[in-house]
PDB file of C-alpha atoms (C1' of nucleotides) in Angstrom:
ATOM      1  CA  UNK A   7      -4.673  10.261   3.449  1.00  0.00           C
ATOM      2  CA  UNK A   8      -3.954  12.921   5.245  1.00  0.00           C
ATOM      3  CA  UNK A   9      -3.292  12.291   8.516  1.00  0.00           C
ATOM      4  CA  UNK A  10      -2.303  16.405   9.535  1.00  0.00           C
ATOM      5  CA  UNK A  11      -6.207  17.077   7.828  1.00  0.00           C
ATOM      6  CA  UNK A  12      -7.623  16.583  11.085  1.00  0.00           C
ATOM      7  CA  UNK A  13      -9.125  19.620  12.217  1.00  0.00           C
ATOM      8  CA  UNK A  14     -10.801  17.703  15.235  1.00  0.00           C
ATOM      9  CA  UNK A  15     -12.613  14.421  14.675  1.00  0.00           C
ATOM     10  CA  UNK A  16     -14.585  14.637  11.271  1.00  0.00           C
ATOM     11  CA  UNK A  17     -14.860  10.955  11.607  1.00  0.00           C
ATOM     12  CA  UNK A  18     -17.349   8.692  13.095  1.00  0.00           C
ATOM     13  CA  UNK A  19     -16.509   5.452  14.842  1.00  0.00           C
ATOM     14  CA  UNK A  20     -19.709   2.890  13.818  1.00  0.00           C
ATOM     15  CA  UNK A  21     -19.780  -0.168  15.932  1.00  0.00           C
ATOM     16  CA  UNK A  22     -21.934  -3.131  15.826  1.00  0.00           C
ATOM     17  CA  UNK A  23     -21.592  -3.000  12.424  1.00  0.00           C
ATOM     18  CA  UNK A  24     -23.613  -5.586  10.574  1.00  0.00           C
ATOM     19  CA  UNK A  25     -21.967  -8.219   9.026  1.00  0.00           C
ATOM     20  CA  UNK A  26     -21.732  -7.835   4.943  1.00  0.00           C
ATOM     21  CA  UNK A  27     -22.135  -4.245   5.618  1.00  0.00           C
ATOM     22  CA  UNK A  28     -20.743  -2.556   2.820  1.00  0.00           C
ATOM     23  CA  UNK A  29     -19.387   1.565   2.598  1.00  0.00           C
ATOM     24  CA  UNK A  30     -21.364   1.825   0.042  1.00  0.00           C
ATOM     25  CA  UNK A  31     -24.808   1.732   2.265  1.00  0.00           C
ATOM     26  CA  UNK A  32     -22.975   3.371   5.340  1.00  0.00           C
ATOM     27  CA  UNK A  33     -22.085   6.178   2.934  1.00  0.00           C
ATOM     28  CA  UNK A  34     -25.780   6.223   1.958  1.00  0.00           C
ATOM     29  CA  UNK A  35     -27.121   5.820   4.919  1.00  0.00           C
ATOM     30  CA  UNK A  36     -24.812   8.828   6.855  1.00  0.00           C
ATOM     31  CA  UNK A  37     -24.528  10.530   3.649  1.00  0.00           C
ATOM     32  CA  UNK A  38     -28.009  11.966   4.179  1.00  0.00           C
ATOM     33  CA  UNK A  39     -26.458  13.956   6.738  1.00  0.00           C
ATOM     34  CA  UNK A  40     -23.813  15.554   4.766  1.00  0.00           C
ATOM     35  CA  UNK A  41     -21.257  14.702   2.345  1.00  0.00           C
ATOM     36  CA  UNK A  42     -19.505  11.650   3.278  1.00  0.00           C
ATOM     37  CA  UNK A  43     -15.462  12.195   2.789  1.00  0.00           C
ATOM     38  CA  UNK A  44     -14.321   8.761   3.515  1.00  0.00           C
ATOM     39  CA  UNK A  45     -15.857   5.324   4.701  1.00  0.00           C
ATOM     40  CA  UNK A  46     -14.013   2.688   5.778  1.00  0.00           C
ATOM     41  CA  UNK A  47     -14.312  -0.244   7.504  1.00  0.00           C
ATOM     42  CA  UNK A  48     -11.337  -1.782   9.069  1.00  0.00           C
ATOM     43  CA  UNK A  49     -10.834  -5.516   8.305  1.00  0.00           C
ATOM     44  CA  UNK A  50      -9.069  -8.451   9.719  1.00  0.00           C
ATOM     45  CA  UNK A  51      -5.939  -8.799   8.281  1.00  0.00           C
ATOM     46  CA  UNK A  52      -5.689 -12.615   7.975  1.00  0.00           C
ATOM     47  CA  UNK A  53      -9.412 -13.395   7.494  1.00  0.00           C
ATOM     48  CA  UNK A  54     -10.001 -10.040   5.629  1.00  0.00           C
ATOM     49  CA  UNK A  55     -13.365 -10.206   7.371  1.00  0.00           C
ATOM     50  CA  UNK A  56     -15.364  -6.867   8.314  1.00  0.00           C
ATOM     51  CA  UNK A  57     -14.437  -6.688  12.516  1.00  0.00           C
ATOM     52  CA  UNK A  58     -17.656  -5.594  13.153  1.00  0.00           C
ATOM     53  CA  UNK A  59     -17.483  -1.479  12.854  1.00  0.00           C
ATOM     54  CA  UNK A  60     -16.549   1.270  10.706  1.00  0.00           C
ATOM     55  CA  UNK A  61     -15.236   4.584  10.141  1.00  0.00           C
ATOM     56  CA  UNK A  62     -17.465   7.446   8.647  1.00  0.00           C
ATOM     57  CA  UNK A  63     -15.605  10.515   7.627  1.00  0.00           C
ATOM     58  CA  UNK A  64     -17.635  13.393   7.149  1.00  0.00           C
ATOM     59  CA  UNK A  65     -16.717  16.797   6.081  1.00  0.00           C
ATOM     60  CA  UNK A  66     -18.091  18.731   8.013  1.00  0.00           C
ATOM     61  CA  UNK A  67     -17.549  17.986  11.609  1.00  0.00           C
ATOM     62  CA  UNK A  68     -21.506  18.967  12.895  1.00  0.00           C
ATOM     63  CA  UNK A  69     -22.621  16.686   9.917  1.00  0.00           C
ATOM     64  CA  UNK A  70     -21.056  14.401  12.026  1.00  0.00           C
ATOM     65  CA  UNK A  71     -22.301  15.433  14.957  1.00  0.00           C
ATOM     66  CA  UNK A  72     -25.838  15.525  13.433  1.00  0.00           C
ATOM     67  CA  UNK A  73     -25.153  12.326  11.551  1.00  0.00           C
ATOM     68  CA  UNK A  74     -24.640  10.430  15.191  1.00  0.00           C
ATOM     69  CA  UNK A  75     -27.198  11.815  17.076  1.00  0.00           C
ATOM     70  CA  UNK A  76     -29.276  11.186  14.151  1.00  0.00           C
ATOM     71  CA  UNK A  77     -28.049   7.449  13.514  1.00  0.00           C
ATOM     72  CA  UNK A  78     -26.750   6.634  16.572  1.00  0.00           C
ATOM     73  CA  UNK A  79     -28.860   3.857  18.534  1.00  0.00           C
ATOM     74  CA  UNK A  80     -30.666   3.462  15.459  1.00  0.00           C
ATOM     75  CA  UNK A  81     -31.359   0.348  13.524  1.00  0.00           C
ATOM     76  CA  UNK A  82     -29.072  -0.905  10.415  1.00  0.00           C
ATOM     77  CA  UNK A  83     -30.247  -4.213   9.259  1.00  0.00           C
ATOM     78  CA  UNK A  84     -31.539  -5.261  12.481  1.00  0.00           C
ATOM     79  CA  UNK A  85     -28.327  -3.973  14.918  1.00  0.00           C
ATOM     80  CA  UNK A  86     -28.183  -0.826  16.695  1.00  0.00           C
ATOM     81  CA  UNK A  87     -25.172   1.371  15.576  1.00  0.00           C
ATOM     82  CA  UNK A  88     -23.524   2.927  18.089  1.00  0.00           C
ATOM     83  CA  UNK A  89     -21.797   5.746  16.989  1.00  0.00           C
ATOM     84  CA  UNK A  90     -19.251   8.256  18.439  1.00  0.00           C
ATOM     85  CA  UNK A  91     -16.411  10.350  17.215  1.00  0.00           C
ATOM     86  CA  UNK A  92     -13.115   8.711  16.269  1.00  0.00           C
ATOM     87  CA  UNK A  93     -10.389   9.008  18.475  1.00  0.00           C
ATOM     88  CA  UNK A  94      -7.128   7.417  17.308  1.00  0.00           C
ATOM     89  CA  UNK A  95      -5.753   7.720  14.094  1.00  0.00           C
ATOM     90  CA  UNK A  96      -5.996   4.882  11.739  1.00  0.00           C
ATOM     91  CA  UNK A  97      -3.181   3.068  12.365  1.00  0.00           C
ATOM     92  CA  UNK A  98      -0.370   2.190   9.646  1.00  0.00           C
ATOM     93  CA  UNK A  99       0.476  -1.625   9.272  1.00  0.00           C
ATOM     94  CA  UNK A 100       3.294  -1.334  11.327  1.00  0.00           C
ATOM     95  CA  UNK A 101       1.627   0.347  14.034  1.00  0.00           C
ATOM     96  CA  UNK A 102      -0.792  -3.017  13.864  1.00  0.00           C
ATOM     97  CA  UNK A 103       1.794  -5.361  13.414  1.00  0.00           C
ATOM     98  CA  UNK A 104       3.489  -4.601  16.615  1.00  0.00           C
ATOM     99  CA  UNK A 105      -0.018  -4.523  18.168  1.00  0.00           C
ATOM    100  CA  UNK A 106      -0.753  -7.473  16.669  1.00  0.00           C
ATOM    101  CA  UNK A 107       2.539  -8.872  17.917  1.00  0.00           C
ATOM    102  CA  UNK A 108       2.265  -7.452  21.441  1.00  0.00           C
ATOM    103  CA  UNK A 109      -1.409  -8.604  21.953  1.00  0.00           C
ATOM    104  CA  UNK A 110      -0.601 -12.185  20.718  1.00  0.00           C
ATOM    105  CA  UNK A 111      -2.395 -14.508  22.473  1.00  0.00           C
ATOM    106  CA  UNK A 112      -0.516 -16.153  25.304  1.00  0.00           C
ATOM    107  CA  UNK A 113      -1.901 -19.388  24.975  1.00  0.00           C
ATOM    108  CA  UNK A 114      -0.341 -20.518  21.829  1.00  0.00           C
ATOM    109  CA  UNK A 115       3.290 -18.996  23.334  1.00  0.00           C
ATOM    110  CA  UNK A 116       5.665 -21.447  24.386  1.00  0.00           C
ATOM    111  CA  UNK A 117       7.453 -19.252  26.716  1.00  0.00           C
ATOM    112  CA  UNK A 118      10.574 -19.691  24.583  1.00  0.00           C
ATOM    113  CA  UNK A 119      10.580 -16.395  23.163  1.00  0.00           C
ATOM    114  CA  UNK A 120       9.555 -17.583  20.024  1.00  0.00           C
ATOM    115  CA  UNK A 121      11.355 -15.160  17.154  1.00  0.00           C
ATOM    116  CA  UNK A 122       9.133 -16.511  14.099  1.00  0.00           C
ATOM    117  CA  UNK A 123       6.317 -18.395  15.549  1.00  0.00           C
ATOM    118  CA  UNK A 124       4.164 -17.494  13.336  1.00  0.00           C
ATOM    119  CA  UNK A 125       5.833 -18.245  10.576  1.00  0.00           C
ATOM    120  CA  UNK A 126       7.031 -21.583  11.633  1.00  0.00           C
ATOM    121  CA  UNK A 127       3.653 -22.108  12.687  1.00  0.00           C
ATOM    122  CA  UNK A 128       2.257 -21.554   9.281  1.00  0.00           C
ATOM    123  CA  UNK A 129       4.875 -23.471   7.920  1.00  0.00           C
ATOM    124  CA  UNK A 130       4.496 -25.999  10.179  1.00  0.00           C
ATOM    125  CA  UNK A 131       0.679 -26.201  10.167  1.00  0.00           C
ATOM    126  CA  UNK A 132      -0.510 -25.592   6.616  1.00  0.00           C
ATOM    127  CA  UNK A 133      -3.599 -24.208   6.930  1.00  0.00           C
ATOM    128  CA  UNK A 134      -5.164 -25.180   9.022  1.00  0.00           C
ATOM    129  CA  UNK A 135      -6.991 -22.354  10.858  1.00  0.00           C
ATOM    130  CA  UNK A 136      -9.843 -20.867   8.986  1.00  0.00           C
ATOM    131  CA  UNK A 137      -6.951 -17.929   9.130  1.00  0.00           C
ATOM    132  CA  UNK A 138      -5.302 -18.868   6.803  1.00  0.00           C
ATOM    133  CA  UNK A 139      -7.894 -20.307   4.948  1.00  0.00           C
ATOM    134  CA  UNK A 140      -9.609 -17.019   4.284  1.00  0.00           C
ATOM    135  CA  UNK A 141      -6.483 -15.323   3.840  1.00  0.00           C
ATOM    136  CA  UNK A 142      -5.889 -17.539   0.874  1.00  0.00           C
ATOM    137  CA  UNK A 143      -9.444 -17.675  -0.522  1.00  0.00           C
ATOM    138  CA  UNK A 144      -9.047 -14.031  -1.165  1.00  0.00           C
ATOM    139  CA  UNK A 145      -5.842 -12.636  -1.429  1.00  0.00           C
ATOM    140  CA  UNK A 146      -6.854  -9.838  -3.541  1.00  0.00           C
ATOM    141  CA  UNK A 147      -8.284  -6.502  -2.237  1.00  0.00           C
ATOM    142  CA  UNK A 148     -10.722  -6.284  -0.049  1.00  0.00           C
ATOM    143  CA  UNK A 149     -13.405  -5.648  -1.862  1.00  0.00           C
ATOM    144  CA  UNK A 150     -14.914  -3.233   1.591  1.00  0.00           C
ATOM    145  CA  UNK A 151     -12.991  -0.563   1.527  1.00  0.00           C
ATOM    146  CA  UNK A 152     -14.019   2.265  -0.293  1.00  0.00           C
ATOM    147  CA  UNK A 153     -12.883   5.731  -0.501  1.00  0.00           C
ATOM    148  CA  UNK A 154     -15.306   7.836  -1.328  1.00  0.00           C
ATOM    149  CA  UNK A 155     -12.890  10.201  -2.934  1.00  0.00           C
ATOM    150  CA  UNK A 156      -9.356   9.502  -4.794  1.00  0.00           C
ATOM    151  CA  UNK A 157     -11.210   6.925  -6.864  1.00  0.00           C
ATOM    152  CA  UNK A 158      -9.430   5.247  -9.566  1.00  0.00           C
ATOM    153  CA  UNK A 159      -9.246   8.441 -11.899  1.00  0.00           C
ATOM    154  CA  UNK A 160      -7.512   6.279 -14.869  1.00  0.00           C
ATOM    155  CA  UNK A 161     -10.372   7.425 -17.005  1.00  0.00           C
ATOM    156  CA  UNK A 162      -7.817   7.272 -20.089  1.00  0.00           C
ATOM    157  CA  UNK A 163      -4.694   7.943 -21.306  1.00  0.00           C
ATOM    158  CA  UNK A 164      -5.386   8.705 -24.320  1.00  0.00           C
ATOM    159  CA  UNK A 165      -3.590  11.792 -26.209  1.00  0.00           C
ATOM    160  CA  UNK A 166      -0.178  10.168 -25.180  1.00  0.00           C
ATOM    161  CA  UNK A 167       1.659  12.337 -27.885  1.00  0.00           C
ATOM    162  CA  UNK A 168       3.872  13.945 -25.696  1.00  0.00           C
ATOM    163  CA  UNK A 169       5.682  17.423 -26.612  1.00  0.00           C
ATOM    164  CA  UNK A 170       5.072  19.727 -29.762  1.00  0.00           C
ATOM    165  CA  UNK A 171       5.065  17.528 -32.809  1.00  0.00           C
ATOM    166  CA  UNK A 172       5.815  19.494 -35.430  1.00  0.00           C
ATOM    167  CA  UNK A 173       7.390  18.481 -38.123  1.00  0.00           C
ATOM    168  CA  UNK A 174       8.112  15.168 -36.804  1.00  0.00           C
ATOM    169  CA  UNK A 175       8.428  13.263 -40.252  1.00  0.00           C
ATOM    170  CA  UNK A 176      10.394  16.005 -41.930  1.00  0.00           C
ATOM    171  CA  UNK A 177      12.803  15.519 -38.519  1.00  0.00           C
ATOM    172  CA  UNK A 178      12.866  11.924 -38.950  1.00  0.00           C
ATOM    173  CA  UNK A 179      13.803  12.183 -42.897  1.00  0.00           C
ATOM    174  CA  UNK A 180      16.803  14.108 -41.647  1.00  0.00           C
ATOM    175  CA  UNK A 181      17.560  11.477 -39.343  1.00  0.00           C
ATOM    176  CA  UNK A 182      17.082   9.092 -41.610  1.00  0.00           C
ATOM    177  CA  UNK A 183      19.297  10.739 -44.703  1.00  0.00           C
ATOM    178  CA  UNK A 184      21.804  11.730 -41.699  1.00  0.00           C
ATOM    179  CA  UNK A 185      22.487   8.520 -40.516  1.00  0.00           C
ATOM    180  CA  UNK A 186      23.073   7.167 -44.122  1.00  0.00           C
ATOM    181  CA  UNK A 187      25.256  10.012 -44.913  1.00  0.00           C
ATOM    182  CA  UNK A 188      27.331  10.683 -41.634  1.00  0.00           C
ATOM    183  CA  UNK A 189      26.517   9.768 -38.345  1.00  0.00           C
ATOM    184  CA  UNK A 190      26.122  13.257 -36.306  1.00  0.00           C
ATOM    185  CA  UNK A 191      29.471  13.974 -34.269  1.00  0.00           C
ATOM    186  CA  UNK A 192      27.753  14.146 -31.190  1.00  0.00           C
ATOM    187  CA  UNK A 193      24.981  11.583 -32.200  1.00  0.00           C
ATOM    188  CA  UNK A 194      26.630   8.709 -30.150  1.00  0.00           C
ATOM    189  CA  UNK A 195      25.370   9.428 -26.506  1.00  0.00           C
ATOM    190  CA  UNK A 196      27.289   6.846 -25.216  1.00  0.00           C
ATOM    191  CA  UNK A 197      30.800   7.183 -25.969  1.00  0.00           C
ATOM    192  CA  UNK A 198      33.746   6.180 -23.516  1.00  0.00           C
ATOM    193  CA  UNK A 199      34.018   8.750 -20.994  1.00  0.00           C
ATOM    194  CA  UNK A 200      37.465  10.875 -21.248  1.00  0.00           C
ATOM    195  CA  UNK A 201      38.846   9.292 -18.628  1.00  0.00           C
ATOM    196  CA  UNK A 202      38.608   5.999 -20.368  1.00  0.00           C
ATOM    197  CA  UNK A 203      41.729   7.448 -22.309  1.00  0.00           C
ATOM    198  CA  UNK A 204      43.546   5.075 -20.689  1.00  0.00           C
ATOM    199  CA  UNK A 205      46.939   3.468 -22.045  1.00  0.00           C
ATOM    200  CA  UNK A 206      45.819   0.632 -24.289  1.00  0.00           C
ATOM    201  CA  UNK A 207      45.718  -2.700 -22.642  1.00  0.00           C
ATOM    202  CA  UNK A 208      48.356  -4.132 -24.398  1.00  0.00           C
ATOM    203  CA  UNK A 209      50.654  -1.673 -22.870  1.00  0.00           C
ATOM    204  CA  UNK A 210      49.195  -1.941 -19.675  1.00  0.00           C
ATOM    205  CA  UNK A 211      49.625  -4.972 -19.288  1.00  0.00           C
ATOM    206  CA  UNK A 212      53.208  -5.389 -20.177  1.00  0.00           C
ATOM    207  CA  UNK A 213      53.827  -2.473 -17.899  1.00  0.00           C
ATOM    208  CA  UNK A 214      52.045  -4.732 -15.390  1.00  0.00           C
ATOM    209  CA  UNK A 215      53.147  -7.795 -16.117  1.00  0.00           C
ATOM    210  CA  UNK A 216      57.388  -7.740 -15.857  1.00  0.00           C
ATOM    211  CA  UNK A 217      57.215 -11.748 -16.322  1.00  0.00           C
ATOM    212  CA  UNK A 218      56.297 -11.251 -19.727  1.00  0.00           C
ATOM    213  CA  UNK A 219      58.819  -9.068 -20.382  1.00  0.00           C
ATOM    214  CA  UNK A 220      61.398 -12.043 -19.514  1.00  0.00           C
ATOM    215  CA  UNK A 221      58.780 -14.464 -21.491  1.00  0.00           C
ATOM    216  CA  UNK A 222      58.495 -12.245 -24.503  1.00  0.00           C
ATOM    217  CA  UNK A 223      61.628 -13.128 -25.944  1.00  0.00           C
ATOM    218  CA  UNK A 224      60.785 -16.807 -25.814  1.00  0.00           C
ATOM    219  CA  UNK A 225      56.842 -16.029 -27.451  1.00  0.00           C
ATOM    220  CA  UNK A 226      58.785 -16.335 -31.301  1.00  0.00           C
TER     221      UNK A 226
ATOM    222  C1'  DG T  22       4.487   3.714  -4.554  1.00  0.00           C
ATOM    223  C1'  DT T  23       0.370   8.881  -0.029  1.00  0.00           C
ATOM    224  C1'  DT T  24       0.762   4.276   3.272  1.00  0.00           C
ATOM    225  C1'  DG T  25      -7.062   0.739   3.253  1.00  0.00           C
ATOM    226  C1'  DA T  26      -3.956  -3.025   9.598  1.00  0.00           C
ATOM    227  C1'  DG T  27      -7.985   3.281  13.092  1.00  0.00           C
ATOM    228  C1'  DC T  28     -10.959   2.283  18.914  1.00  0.00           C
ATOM    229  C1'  DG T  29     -14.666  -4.606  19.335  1.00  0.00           C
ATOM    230  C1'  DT T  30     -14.659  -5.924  26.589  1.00  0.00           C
ATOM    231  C1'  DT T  31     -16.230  -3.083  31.654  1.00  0.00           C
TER     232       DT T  31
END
DNA sequence: GTTGAGCGTT
């Protein structure tokens, strides 16, 4: 969210990460150590597949501290964590696009200086990398990441009367009576602008149009 | 519409 909220390095980089691991336990797990701001754990972008760590955001910075000296080298479902403080800044999808772009592997490049491989490749191909494959199976969210806070706060929108109703009906009888009677002079909101005023088209267009001045005679 | 594509290997 914030990307200027960085006092120094609240978060904790997880790796070896267990596979299925979701924030949820990684919040409960570090949350013992203080309140847990954020979890996240960074996917794959085609195969929307946890890459194996995760991002701990803690509050407090020594919660952090305490959290990875406390949980670092320890065992989570059988894997060590290793944990340290984040360095980088997540990076926005642009930032991993070009990454993604830069770090393309060689081996599939046809020294051509391919402008859309990829997408002629996927054309081309279908699907057939597991890829795409997972990318298709689940388009929809990824159902790992989690944010601790910001969650969906559409508890209800109920109460949608907007501004002070009062006398609403008795406002809407005078409408109502108005309109039948005489329309309000300014009522019409959308009324040709004065500029409009201009000559009527008739005119115009004989004033435009000398030829049918010489064909007018001949109309009748 | 606040950006969820943030460090994986010395």
């Amino acid at each position: 969210m914030s990307r200027y909220s960085r006092p120094p390095n609240t978060s904790l980089y997880v790796r070896n990460v267990p596979d299925g691991t979701r924030p949820d336990e990684m919040r409960s797990l570090f949350g013992k150590y203080g309140p847990i701001v954020d979890v996240y754990i960074p996917l794959d972008h085609f195969t929307r597949l946890p890459r194996g760590f995760a991002y701990v955001q803690f509050e407090d910075v020594r919660d952090a501290e305490d959290a990875m000296y406390g949980l670092d080298r320890s065992r989570f479902y059988g894997r060590e964590l290793e944990i340290q403080f984040a360095e980088g800044d997540r990076k926005t999808p642009s930032q991993m696009r070009a990454k993604e772009r830069r770090d393309s592997p060689p081996s599939r490049r046809h020294g051509h200086g391919g402008r859309y491989d990829d997408r002629d490749r996927r054309d081309r191909r279908r699907s057939r990398s597991p890829y795409e494959r997972e990318r298709r199976r689940s388009r929809s969210r990824s159902p790992y990441y989690s944010s601790s806070s910001r969650r969906s706060r559409s508890r209800s929108n109920e109460r949608r009367r907007s501004g002070g109703g009062s006398g609403t009906s008795r406002r809407r009888k005078s409408y109502s009576r108005s309109r039948s009677r005489s329309r309000s002079p300014r009522a019409r909101g959308r009324e040709p602008s004065p500029r409009s005023r201009s000559p009527s088209p008739q005119y115009r267009s004989r004033s435009h149009t000398p030829r049918s001045r010489s064909r007018s005679p001949e109309a009748h």
